[in-house]
Tab-separated table of C-alpha atoms in Angstrom:
chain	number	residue	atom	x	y	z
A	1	UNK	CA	-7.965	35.346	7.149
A	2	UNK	CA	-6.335	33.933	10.066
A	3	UNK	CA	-7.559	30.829	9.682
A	4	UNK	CA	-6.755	30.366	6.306
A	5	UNK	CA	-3.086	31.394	6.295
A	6	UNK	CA	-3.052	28.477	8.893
A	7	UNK	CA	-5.231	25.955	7.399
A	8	UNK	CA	-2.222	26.956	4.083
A	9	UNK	CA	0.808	26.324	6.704
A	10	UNK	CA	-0.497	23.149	7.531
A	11	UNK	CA	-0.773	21.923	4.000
A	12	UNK	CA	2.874	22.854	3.162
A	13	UNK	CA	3.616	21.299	6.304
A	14	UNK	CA	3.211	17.379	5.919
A	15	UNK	CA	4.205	16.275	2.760
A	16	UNK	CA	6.940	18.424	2.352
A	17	UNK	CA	8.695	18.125	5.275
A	18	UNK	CA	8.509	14.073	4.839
A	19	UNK	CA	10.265	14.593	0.921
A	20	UNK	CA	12.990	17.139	3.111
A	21	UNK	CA	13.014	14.402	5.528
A	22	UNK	CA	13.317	11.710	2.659
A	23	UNK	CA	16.180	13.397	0.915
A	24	UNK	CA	17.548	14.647	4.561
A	25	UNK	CA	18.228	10.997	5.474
A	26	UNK	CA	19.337	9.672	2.397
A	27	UNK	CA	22.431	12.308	2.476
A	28	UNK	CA	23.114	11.641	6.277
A	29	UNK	CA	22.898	7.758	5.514
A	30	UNK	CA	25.452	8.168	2.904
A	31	UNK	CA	27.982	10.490	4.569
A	32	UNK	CA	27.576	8.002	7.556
A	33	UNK	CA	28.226	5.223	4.901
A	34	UNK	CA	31.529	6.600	3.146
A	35	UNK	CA	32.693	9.270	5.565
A	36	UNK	CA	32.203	8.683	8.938
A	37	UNK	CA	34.721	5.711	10.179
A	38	UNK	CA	33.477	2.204	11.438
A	39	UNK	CA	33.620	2.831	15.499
A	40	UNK	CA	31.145	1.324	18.150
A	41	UNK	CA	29.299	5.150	18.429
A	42	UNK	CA	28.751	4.813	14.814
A	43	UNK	CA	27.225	1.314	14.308
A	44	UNK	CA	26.656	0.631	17.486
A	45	UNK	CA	24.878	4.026	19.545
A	46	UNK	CA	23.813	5.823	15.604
A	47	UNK	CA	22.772	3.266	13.268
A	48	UNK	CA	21.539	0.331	15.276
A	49	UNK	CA	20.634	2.784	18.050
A	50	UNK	CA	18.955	5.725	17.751
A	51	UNK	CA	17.861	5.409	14.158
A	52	UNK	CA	16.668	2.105	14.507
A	53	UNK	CA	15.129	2.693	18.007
A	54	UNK	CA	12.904	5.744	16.173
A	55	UNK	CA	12.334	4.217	12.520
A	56	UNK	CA	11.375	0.990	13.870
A	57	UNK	CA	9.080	3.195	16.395
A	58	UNK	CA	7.267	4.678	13.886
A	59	UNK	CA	6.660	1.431	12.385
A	60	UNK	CA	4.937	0.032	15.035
A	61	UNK	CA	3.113	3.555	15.616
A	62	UNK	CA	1.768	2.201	11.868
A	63	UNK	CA	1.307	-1.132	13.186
A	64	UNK	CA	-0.754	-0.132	16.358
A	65	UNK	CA	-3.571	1.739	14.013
A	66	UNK	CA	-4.166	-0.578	11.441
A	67	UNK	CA	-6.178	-3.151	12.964
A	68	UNK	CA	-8.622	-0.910	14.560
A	69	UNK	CA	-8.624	1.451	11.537
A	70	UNK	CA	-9.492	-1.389	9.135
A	71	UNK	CA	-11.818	-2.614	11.427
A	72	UNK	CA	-13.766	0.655	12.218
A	73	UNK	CA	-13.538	2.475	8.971
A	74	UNK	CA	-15.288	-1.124	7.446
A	75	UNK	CA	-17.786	-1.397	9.624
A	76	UNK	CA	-19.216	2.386	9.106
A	77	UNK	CA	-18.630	1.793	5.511
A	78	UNK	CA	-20.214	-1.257	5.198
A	79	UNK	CA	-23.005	0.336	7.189
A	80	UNK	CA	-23.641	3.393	5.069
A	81	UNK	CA	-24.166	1.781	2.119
A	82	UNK	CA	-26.762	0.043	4.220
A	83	UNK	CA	-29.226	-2.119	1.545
A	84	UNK	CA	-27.453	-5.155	1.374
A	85	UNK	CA	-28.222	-6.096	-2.342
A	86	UNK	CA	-26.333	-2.955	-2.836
A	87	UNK	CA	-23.849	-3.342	-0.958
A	88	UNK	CA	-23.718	-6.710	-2.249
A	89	UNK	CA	-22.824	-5.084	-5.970
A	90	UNK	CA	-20.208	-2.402	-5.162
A	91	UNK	CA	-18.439	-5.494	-3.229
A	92	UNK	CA	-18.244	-7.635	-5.916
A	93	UNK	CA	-17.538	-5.155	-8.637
A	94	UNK	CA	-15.068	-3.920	-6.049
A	95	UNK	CA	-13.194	-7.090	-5.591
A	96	UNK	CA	-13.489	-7.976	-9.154
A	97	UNK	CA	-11.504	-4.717	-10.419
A	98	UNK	CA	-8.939	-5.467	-7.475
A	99	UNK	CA	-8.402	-9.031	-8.661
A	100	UNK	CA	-8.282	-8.052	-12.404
A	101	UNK	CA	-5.790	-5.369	-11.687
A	102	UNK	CA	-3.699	-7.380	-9.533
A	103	UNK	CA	-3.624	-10.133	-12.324
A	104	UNK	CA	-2.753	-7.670	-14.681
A	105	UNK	CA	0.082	-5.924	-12.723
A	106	UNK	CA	2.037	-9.573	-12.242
A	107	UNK	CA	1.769	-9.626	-16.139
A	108	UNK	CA	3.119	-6.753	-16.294
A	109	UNK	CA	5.799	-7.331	-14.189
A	110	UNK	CA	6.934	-10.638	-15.838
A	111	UNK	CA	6.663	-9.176	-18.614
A	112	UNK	CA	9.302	-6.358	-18.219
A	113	UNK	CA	11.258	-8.618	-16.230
A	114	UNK	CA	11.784	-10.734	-19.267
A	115	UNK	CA	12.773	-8.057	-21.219
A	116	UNK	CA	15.248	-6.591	-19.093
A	117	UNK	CA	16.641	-9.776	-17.803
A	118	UNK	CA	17.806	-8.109	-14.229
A	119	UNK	CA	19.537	-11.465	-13.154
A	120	UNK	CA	21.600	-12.786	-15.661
A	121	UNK	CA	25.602	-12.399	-14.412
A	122	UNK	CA	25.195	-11.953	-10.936
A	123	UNK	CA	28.006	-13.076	-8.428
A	124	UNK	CA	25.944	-15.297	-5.990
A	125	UNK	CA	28.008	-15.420	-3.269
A	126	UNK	CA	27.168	-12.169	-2.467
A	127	UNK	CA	23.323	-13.285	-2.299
A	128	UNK	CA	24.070	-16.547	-0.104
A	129	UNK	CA	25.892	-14.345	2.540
A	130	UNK	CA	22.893	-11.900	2.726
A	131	UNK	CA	20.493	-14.521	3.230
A	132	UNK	CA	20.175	-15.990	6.765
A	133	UNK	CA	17.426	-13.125	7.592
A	134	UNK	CA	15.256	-14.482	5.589
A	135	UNK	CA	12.475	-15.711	7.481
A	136	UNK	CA	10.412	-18.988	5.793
A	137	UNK	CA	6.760	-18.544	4.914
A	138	UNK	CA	4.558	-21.687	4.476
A	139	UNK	CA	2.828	-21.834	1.211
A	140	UNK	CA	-0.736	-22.491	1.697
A	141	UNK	CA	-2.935	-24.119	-0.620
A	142	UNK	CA	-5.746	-22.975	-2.086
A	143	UNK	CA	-8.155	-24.689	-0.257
A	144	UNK	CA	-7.003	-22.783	2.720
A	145	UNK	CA	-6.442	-19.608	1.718
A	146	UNK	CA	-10.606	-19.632	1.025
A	147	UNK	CA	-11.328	-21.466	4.338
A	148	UNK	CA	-8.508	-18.812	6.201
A	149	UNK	CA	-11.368	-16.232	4.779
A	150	UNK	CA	-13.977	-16.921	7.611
A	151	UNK	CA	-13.008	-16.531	11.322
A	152	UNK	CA	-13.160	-19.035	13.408
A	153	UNK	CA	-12.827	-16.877	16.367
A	154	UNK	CA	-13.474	-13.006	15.297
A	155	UNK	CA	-11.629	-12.025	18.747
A	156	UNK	CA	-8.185	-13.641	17.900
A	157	UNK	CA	-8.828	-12.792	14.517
A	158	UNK	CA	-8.438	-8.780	15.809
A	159	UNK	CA	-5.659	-10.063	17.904
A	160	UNK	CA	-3.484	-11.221	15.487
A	161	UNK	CA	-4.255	-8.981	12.447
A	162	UNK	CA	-5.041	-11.720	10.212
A	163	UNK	CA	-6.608	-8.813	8.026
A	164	UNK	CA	-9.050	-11.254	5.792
A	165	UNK	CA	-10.861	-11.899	8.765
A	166	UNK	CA	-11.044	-8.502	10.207
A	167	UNK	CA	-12.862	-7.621	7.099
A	168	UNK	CA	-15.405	-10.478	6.765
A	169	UNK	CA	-16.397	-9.702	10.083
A	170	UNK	CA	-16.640	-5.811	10.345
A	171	UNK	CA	-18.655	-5.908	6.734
A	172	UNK	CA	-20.993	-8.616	8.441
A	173	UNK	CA	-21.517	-6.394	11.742
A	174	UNK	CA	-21.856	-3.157	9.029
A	175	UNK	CA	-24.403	-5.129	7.144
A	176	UNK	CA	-26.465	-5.719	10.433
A	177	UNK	CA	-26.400	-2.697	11.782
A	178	UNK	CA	-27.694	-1.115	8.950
A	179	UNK	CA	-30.320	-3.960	9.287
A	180	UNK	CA	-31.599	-2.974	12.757
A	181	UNK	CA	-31.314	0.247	11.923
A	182	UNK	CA	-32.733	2.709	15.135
A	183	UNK	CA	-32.519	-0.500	17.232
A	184	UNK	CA	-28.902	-0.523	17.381
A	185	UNK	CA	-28.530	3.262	17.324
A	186	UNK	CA	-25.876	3.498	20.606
A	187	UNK	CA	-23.559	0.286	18.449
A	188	UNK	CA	-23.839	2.402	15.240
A	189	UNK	CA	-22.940	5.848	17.208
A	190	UNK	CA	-19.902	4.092	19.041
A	191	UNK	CA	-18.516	1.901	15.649
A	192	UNK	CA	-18.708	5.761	13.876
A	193	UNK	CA	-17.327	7.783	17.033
A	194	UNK	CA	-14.438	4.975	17.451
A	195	UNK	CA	-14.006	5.364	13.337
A	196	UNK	CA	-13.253	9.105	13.990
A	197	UNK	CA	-11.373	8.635	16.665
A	198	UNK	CA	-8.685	6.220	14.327
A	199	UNK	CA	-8.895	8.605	11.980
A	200	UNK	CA	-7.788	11.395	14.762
A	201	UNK	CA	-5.180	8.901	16.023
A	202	UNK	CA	-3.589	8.435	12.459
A	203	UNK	CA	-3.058	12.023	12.255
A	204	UNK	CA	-1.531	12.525	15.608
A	205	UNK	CA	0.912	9.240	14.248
A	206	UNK	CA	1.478	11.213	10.638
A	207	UNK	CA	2.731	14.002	12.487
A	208	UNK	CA	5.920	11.966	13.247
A	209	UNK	CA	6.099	10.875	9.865
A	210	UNK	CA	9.317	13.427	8.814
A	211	UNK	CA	10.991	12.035	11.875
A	212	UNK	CA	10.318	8.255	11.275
A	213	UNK	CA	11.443	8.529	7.628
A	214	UNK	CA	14.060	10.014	8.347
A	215	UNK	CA	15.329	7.198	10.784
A	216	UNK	CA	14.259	4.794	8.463
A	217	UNK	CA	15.868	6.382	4.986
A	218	UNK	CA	19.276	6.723	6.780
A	219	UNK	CA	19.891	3.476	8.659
A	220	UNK	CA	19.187	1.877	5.242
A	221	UNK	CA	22.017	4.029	3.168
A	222	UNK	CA	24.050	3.849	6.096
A	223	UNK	CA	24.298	0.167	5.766
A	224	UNK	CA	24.397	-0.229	2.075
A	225	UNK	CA	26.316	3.081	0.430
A	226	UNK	CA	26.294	2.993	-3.617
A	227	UNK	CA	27.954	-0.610	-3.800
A	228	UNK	CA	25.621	-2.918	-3.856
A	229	UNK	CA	23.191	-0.680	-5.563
A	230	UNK	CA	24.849	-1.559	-9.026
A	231	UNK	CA	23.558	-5.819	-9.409
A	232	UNK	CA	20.445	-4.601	-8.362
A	233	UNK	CA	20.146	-1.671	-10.361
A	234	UNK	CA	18.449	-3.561	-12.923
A	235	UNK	CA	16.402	-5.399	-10.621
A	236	UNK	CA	14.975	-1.875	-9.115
A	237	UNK	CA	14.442	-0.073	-12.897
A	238	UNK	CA	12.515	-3.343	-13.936
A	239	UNK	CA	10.758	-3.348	-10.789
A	240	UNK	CA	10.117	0.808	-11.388
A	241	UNK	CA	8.952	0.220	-15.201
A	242	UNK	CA	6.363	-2.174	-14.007
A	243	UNK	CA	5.210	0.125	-11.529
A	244	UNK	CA	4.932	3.432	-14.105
A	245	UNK	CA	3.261	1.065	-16.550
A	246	UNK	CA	0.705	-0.230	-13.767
A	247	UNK	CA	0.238	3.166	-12.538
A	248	UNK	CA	-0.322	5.749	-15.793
A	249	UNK	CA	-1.258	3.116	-18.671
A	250	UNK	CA	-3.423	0.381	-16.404
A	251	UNK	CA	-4.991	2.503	-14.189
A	252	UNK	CA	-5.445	5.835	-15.983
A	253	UNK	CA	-6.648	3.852	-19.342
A	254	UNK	CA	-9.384	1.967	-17.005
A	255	UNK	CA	-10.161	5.312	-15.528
A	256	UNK	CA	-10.556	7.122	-18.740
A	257	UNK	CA	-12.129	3.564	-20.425
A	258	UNK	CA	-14.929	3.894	-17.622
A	259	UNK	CA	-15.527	6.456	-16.248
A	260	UNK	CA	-14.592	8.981	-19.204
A	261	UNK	CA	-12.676	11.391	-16.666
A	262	UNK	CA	-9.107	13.655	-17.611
A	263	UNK	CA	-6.771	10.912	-16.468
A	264	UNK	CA	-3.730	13.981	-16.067
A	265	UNK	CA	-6.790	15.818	-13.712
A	266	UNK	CA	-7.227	13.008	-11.344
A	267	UNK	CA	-3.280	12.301	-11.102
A	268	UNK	CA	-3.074	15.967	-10.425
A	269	UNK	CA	-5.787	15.962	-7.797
A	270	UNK	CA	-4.297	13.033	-6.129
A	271	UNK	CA	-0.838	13.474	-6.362
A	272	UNK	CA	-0.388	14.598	-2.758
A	273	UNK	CA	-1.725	11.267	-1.005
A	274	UNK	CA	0.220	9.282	-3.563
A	275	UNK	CA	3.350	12.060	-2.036
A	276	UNK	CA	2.391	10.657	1.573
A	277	UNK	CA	1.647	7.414	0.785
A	278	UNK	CA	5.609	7.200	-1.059
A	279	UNK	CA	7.283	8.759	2.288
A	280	UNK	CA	5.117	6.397	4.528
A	281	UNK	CA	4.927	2.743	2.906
A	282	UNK	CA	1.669	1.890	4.335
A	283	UNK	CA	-1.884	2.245	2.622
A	284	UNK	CA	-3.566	1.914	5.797
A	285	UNK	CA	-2.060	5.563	7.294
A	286	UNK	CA	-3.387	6.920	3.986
A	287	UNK	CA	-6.905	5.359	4.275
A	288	UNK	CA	-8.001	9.105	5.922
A	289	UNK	CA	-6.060	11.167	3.319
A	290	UNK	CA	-7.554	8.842	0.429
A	291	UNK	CA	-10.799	9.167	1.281
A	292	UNK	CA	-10.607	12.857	2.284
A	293	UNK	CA	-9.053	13.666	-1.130
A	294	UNK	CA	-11.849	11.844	-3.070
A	295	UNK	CA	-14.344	13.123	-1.661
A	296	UNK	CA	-13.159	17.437	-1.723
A	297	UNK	CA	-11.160	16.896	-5.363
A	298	UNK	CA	-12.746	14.154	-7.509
A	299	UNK	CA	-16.302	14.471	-6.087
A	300	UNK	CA	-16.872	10.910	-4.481
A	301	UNK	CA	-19.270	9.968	-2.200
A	302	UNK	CA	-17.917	8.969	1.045
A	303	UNK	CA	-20.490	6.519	1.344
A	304	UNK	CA	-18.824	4.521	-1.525
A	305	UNK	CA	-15.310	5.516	-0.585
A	306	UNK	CA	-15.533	4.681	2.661
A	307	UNK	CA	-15.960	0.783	1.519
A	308	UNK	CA	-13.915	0.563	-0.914
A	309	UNK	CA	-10.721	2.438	0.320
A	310	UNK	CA	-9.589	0.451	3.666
A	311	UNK	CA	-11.003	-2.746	1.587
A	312	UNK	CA	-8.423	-1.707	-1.184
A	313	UNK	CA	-5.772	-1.120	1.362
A	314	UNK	CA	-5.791	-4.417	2.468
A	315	UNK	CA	-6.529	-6.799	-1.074
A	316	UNK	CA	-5.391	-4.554	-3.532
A	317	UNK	CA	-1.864	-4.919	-3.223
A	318	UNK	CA	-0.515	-3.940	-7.274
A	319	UNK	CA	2.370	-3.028	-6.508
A	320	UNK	CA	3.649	-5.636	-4.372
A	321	UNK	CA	2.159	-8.057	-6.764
A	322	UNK	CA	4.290	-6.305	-9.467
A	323	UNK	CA	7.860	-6.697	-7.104
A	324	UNK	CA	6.728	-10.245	-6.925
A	325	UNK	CA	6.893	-10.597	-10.511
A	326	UNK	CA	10.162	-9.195	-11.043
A	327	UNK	CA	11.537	-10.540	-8.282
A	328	UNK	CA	10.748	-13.966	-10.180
A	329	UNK	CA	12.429	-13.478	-13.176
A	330	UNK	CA	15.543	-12.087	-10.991
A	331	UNK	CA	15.594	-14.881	-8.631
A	332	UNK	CA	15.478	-17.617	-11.876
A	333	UNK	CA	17.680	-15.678	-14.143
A	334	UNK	CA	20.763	-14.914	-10.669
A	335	UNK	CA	20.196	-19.158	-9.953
A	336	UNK	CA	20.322	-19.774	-13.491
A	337	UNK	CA	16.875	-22.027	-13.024
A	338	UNK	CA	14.473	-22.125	-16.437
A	339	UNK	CA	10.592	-21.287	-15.722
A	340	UNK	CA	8.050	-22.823	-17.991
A	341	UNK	CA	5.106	-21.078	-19.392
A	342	UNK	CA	3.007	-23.327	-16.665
A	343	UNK	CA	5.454	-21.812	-13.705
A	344	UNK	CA	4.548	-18.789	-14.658
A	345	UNK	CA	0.795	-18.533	-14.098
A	346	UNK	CA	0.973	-20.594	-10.810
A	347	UNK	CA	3.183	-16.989	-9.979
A	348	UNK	CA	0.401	-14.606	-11.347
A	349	UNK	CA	-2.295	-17.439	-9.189
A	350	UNK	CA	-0.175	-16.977	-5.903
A	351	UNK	CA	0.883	-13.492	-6.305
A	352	UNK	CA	-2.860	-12.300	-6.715
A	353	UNK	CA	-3.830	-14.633	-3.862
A	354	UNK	CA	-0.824	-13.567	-1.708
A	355	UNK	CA	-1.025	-9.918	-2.359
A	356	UNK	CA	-4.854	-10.142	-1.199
A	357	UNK	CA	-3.721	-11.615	2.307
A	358	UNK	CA	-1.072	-8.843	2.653
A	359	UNK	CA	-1.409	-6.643	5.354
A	360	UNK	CA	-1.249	-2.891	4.412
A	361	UNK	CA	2.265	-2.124	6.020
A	362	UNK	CA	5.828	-1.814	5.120
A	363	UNK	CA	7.765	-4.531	3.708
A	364	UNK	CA	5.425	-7.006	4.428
A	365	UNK	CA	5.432	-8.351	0.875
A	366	UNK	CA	8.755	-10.013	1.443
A	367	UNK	CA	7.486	-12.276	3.641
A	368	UNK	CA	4.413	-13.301	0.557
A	369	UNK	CA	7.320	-13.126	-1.734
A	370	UNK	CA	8.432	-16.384	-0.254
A	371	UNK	CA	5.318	-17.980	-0.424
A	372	UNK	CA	5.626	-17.300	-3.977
A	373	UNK	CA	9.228	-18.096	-4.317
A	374	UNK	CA	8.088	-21.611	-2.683
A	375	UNK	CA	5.117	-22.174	-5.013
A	376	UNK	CA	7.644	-22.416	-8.453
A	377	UNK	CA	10.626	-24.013	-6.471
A	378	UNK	CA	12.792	-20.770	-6.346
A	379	UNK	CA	15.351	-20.850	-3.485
A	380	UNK	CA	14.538	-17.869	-0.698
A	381	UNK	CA	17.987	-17.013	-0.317
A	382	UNK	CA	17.875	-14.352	-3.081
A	383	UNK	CA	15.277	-12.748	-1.000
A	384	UNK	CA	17.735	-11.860	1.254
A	385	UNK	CA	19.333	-9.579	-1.684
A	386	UNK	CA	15.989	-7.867	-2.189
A	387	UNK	CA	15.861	-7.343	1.405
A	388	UNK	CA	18.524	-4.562	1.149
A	389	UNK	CA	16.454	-2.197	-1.256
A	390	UNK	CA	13.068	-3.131	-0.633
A	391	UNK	CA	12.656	-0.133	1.597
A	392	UNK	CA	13.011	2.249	-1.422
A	393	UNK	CA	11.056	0.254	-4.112
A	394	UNK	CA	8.364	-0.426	-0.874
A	395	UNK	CA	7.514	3.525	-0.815
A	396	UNK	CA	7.057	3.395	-4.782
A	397	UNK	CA	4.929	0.393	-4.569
A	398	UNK	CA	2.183	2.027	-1.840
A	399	UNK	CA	1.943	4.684	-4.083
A	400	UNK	CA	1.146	2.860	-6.897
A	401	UNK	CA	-1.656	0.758	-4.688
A	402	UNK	CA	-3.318	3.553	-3.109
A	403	UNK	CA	-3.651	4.852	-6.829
A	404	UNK	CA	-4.865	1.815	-7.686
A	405	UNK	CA	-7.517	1.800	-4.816
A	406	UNK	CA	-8.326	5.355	-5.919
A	407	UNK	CA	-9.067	4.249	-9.646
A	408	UNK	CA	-11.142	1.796	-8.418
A	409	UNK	CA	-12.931	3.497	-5.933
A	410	UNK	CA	-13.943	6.521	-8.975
A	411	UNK	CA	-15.000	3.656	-11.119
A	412	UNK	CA	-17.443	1.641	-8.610
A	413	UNK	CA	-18.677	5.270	-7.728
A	414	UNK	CA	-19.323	6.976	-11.165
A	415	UNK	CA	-21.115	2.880	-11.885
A	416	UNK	CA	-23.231	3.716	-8.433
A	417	UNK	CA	-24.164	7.177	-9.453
A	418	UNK	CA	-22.209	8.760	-6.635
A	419	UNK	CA	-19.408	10.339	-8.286
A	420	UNK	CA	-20.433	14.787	-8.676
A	421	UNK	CA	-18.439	15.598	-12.427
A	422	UNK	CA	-18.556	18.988	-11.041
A	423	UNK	CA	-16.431	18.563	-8.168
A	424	UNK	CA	-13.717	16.940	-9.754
A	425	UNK	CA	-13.693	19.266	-13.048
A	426	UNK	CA	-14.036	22.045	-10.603
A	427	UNK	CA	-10.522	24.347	-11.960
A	428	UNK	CA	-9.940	25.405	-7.804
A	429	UNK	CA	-10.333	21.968	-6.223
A	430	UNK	CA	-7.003	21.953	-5.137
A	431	UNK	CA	-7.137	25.412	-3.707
A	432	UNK	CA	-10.413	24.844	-2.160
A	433	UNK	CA	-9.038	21.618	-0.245
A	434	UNK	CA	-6.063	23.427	1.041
């Protein structure tokens, strides 16, 4: 009894104390915003102090577990699955669905950004003097992006967190350990020990989470207020269509289209990781949840999940892909610069490719976004407009992709006969996993 009241406290405990924490800053930001006067304790000790010191703290927390995270949880994925011809079919059908999805989210997105036009009569001055942050990405060609795939050295590859690499090269050690099988016992044992131990470490990191939000939500109202929410108003409901319509026509129709699942079940199942992956931004700190959840609420093999959901977190990047897309049609429409039909698939080309070599944490698709701004001749200075609310639209995004990664991962499980009905029709799932 004990045990359970606790194992209860703790589930109350996370999620809801990041949405208090959420909410929490958002009111502090503002009443440091409109009430508060401008003094050096305010902007100088609060703002670019304290709450910048701890939200950009907890980012790097984020930062310091998703290399080895990736990494691990790969590898002992990779290695479960074990037989390499099937391994060889749950990747590709895996990357296919990511790369279909991702095409169709940019669609999506350029699609409702046509229709609600977010740019058109916007002041531009006010973009220009917001944009000497932005830092310049070079646009690589295609040619490169393939070759970028394959490591040339593995070791700098972990170094730097170029993520493509980190995954070609844990799935290649996965696929040869499961090879060698008893002969490489002691690698296997450390690559799954280490794999807990990540997992262990997110935790510990999650359990800042309320704080770090909170850091984060306020110094970002603090610095903007209401005002320059109303230009980009439009910007942020196009951007937050294109999300819903990814998110609960896309995915759910795929779901129910494949796997013949209660689309309103799953969403119900999984709404608390899509909670903590909002409050968070990052899909790689939800990688544990995801993979938890699927496997106690929707009945997925781990062996399956375990694959698919840190390789989602790192290619499948939907939502980002669909911010790309609007962010398009704002950045032409505020410049007053015409796309062609021809412009506009070289977007959904580099989007899918750029959202695939996106690393899973926060805001990082603003640095892509000027790879794609660069590939249909769109000046980067309205980036620096984005900048401002990206935060808020970031959380909504990760959401949407580890949804996305969830789909997928149901599909390429109920195709591999690993997915247990029973489990995820089961009416006390939820109370069972709390």
């Amino acid at each position: 009894m004990g045990m359970e009241r606790k194992g209860e406290k703790k589930k109350l405990g996370l999620t809801t104390k990041i949405f208090i924490a959420l909410i929490a800053g958002a009111i502090f930001g503002i009443v440091l915003c409109y009430v508060v006067p401008a003094s050096s304790v305010k902007d100088d000790i609060i703002v670019d102090g304290v709450l910048h010191v701890i939200g950009q703290g907890f980012i790097r927390l984020m930062k310091m577990l998703v290399v080895p995270l990736v990494f691990c949880s790969l590898v002992c994925g990779s290695m479960s699955i074990g037989d390499t011809k099937k391994l060889g079919t749950v990747g590709v059908r895996t990357l296919v669905f990511y790369l279909c999805t991702t095409a169709l989210a940019i669609t999506v997105a350029l699609s409702v950004g046509n229709i609600i036009n977010p740019g058109r009569g916007l002041d531009m001055s006010k973009i220009q003097a917001g944009a000497a942050d932005v830092g310049s990405a070079e646009a690589s060609s295609l040619t490169d992006t393939l070759l970028n795939i394959i490591p040339d050295n593995p070791v700098n590859a972990l170094a730097s967190g170029s993520m493509l690499q980190i995954i070609v090269f844990a799935l290649i050690i996965g696929i040869i350990l499961a090879k060698l099988g008893e002969r490489t016992e002691t690698v296997s044992n450390f690559f799954s020990q280490f794999n807990d131990i990540m997992m262990e470490m997110t935790m510990m990191v999650m359990s800042f989470a309320p704080i770090g939000v909170f850091c984060l939500i306020s110094k970002t109202f603090a610095g903007i207020g209401f005002s320059a929410f109303v230009p980009l108003g439009k910007y942020m409901i196009g951007v937050l269509i294109a999300l819903a319509v990814q998110c609960f026509v896309v995915y759910l129709g795929l779901l129910k289209l494949f796997t013949g699942l209660n689309p309103l079940k799953f969403i119900k199942h999984f709404f608390p990781v899509m909670a903590f992956a909002f409050s968070t931004a990052t899909s790689n700190a939800t990688i544990p949840l995801s993979i938890d959840t699927l496997a106690k609420k929707m009945g997925v093999s781990k062996r399956i999940s375990s694959f698919t959901i840190p390789l989602g977190a790192t290619i499948n990047m939907d939502g980002t892909a669909i911010m790309q897309g609007v962010a398009v049609v704002f950045a032409a429409q505020a410049f007053g610069i015409h796309l062609e039909l021809m412009d506009y698939i070289t977007v959904i080309g580099t989007a899918t490719l750029a959202s695939i070599g996106t690393a899973g944490v926060p805001s990082v698709g603003l640095v892509t976004l000027t790879m794609v701004f660069n590939s249909v001749g769109l000046p980067v200075e309205a980036i620096g407009l984005i900048m401002g609310i990206d935060r808020i639209l970031d959380m909504t995004r990760t959401a949407v992709n580890i949804t996305g990664d969830a789909v997928c991962t149901t599909i390429v499980a109920h195709q591999n006969k690993a997915l247990d009905r029973e489990v995820f029709n089961r009416k006390n799932a939820s109370a069972e996993h709390a």
